[in-house]
Short mmCIF file of C-alpha atoms and ligand atoms in Angstrom, two decimals:
data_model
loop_
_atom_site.label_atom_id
_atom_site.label_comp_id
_atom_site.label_asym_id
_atom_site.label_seq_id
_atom_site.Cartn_x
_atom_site.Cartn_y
_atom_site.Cartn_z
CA UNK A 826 96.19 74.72 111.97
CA UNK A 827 98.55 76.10 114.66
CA UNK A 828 98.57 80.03 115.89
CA UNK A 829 101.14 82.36 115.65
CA UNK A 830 102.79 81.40 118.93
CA UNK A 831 103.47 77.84 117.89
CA UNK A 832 104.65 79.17 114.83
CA UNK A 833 107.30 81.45 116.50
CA UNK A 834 107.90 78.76 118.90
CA UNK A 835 108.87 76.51 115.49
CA UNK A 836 111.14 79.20 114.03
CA UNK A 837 112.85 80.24 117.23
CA UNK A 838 113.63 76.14 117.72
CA UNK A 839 114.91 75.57 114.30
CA UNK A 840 117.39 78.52 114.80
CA UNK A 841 118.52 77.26 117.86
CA UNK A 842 119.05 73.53 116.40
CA UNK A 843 121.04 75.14 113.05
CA UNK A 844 123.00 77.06 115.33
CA UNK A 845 123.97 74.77 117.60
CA UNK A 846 125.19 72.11 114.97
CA UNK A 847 127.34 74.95 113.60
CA UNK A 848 128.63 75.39 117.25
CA UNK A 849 127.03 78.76 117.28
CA UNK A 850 125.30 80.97 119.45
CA UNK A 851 121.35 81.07 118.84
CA UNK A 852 121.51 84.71 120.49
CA UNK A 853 124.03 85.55 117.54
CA UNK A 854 121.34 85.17 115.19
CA UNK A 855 118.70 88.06 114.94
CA UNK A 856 114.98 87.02 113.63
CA UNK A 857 113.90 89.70 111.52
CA UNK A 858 109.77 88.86 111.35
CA UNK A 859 109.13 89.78 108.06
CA UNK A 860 105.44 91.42 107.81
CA UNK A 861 104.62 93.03 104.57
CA UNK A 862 101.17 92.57 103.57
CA UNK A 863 100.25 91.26 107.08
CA UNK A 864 98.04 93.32 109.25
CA UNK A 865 98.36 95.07 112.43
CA UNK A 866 96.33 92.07 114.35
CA UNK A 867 98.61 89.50 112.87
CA UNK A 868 101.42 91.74 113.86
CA UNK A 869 100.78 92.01 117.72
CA UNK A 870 100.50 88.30 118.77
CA UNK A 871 104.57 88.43 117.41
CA UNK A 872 105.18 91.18 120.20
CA UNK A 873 103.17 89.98 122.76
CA UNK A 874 105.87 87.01 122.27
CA UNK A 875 109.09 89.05 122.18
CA UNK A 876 109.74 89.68 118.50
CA UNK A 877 111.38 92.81 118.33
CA UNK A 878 112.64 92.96 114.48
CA UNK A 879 110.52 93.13 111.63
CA UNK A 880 111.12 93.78 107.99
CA UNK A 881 108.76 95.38 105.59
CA UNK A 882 109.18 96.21 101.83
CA UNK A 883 107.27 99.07 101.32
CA UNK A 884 107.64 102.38 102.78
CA UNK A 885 104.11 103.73 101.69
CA UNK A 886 102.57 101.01 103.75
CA UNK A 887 104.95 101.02 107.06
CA UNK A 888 103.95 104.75 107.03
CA UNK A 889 100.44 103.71 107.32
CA UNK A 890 100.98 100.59 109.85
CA UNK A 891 103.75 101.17 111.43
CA UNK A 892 103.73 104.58 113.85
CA UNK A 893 101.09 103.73 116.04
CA UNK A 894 102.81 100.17 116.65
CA UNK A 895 105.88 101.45 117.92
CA UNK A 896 104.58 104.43 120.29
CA UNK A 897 102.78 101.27 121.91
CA UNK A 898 106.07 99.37 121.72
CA UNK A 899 108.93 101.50 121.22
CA UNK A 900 111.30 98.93 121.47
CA UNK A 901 110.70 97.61 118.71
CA UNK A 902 113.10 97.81 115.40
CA UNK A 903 112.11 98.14 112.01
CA UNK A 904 113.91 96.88 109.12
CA UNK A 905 113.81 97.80 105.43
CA UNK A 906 114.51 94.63 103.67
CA UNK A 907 112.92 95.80 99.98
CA UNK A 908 114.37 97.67 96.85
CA UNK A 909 114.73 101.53 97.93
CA UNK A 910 114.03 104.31 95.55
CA UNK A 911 116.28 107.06 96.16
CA UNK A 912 113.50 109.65 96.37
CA UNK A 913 111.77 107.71 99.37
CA UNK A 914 115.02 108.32 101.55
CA UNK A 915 113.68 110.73 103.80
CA UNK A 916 110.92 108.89 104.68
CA UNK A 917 112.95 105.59 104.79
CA UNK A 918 115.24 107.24 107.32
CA UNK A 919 112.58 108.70 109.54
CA UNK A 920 110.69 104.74 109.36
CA UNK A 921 113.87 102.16 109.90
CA UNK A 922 116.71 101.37 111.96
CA UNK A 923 118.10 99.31 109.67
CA UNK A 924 118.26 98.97 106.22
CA UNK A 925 119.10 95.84 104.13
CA UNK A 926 119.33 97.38 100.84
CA UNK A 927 121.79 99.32 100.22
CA UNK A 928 122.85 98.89 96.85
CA UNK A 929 124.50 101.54 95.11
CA UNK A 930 125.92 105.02 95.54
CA UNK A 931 123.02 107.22 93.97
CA UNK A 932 121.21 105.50 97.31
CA UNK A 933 123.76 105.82 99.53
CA UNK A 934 123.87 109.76 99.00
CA UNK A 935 120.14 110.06 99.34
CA UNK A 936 120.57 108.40 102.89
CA UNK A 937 123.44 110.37 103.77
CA UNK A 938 121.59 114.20 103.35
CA UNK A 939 118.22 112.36 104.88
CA UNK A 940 120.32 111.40 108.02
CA UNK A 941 122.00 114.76 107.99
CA UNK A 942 118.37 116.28 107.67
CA UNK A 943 116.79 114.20 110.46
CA UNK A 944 119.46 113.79 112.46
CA UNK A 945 120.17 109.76 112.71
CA UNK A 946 121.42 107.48 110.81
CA UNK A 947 119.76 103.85 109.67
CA UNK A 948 122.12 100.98 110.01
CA UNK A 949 122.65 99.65 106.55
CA UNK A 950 123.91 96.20 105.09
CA UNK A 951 125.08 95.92 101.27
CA UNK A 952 123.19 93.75 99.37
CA UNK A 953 125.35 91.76 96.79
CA UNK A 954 124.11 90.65 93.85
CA UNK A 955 125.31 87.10 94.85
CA UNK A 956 124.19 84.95 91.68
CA UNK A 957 125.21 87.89 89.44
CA UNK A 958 121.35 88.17 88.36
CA UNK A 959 120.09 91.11 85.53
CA UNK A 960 116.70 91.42 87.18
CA UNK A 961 117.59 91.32 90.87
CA UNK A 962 119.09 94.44 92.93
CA UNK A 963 122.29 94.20 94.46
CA UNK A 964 126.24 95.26 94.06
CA UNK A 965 128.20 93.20 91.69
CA UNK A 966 131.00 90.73 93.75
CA UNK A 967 133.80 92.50 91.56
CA UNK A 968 132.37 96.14 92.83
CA UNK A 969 131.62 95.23 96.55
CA UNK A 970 135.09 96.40 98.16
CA UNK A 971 135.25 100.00 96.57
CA UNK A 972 131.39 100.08 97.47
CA UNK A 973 132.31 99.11 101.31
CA UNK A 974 135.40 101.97 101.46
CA UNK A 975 132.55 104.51 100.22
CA UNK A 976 129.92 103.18 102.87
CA UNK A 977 132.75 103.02 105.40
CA UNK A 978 134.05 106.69 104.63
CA UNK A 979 129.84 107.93 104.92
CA UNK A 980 128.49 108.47 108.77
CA UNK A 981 125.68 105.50 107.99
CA UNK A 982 126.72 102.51 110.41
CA UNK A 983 127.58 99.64 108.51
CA UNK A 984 125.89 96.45 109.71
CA UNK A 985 127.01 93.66 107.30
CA UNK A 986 126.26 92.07 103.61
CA UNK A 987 122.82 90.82 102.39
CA UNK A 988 121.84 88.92 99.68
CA UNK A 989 119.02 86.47 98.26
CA UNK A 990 120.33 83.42 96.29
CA UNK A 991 118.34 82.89 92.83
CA UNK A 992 115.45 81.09 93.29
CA UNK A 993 115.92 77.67 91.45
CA UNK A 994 119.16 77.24 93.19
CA UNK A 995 120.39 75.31 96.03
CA UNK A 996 120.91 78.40 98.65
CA UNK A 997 124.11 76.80 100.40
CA UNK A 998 126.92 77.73 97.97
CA UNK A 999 125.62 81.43 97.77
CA UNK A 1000 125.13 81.75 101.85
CA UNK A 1001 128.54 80.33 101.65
CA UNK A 1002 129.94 82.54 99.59
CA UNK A 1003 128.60 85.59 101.07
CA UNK A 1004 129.98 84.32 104.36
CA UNK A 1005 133.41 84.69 102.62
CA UNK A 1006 132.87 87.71 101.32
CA UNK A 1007 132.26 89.17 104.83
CA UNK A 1008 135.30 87.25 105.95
CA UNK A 1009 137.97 89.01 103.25
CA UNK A 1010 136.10 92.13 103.66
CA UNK A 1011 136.22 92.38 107.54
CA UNK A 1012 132.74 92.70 107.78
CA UNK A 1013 130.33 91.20 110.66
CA UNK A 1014 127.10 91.02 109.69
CA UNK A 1015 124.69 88.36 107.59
CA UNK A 1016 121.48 89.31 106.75
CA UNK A 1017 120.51 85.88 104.61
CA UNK A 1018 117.91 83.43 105.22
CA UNK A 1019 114.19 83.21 104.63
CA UNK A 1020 111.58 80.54 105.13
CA UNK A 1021 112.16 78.49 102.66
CA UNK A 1022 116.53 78.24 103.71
CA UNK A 1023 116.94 80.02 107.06
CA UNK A 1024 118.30 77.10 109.24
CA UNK A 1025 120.98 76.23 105.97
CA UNK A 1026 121.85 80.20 106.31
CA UNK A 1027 121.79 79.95 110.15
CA UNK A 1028 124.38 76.87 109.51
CA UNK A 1029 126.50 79.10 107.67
CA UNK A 1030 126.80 82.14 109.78
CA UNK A 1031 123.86 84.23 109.12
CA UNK A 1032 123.19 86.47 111.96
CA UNK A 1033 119.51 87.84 110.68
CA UNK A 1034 117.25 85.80 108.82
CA UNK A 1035 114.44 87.28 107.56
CA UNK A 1036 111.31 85.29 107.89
CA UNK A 1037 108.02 85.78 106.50
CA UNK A 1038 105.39 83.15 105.89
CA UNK A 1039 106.77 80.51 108.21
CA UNK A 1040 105.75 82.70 110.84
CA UNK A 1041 102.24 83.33 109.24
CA UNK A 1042 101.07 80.32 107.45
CA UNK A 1043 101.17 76.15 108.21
C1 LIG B 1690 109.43 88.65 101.52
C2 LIG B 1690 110.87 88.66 101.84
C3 LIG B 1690 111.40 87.80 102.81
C4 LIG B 1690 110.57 86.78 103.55
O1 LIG B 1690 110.20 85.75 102.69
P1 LIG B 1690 109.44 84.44 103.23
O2 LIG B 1690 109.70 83.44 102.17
O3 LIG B 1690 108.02 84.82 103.38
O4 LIG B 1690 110.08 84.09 104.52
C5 LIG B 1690 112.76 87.91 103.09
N1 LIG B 1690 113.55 88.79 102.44
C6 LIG B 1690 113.09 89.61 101.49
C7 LIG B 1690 114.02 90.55 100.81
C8 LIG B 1690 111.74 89.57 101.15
O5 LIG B 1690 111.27 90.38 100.20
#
């Protein structure tokens, strides 16, 4: 059994080693502490050690964890990293910085009059459907440029790509080819990586891996 420190401690060396065999920066590379379903105590042993980014799935329960958390710490950034129902927008907007997400234009309207409304803007990445999967969310690779012009033409920042390879697959080839698709499309971002592949996305040029249970379980 080791605590949450050593944990983080773990995490934070492994994306140092990845980067530096790519010859990259480990401060390029953003660790998003993923913490849906964990509790506020599990949650405050990561700030006490300098996380400041964590992503959540659910805005129904970040409405109930979340605000008293960052009055105590409002540094902090909070990142929507789960499938976004249009008609949770407004409250998406008023919860997260940043939002990983962003898959299609029905969404990307919804965000637009909720910024308007509240007056700021989430950062958003474009999740591609990068293994061209029915049942997960995403923009198809053949849609993704005249997706970007519409996100580029809307007042919501655009932070990068993010995708999830399919599960039974080696993860390489898709972080890979999302890297390329950032590339051609002149965009900066990465958000790719979890626990189970975050040093092979780190290798590639992810710049936020999202990290859940290697932070929370042996
Ligand atoms: C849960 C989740 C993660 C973190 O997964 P772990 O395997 O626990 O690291 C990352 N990204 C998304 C989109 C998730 O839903």
């Amino acid at each position: 059994m080791s605590d949450a420190a050593t944990r983080l401690a773990n995490v934070r060396e492994q994306i140092a080693r990845a980067a530096r065999a790519a010859r990259r920066r480990a401060e390029d590379v953003t660790l998003v502490a993923v913490t849906k379903q964990r509790g506020v105590e599990e949650i405050e042993p990561l700030i006490a050690a300098g996380v400041t980014d964590f992503g959540e799935n659910r805005v129904q329960e970040v409405a109930g964890k979340w605000p008293a958390l960052r009055s105590a710490h409002p540094n902090l950034r909070l990142h929507m990293i789960g499938r976004l129902q249009s008609n949770k927008a407004e409250e998406a907007v008023e919860l997260f910085d940043v939002i990983h997400s962003l898959d299609r234009a029905s969404l990307l309207d919804a965000l637009v009059k909720a910024g308007e409304k509240a007056g700021r803007y989430p950062h958003v990445y474009v999740q591609v459907n990068i293994g061209a999967e029915d049942q997960k969310g995403g923009v198809a690779i053949a849609d993704l440029p005249g997706f970007l012009d519409q996100v580029r033409g809307s007042p919501l920042p655009l932070a990068g790509l993010m995708a999830m390879p399919p599960l039974e697959k080696q993860p390489g080839p898709y972080f890979a080819l999302l890297a390329e698709l950032a590339r051609r499309h002149d965009v900066t971002g990465l958000s790719m990586g979890m626990s189970s592949d975050y040093p092979t996305a780190v290798m590639l040029g992810s710049t936020a891996v999202r990290v859940g249970s290697a932070l929370f379980e042996d």
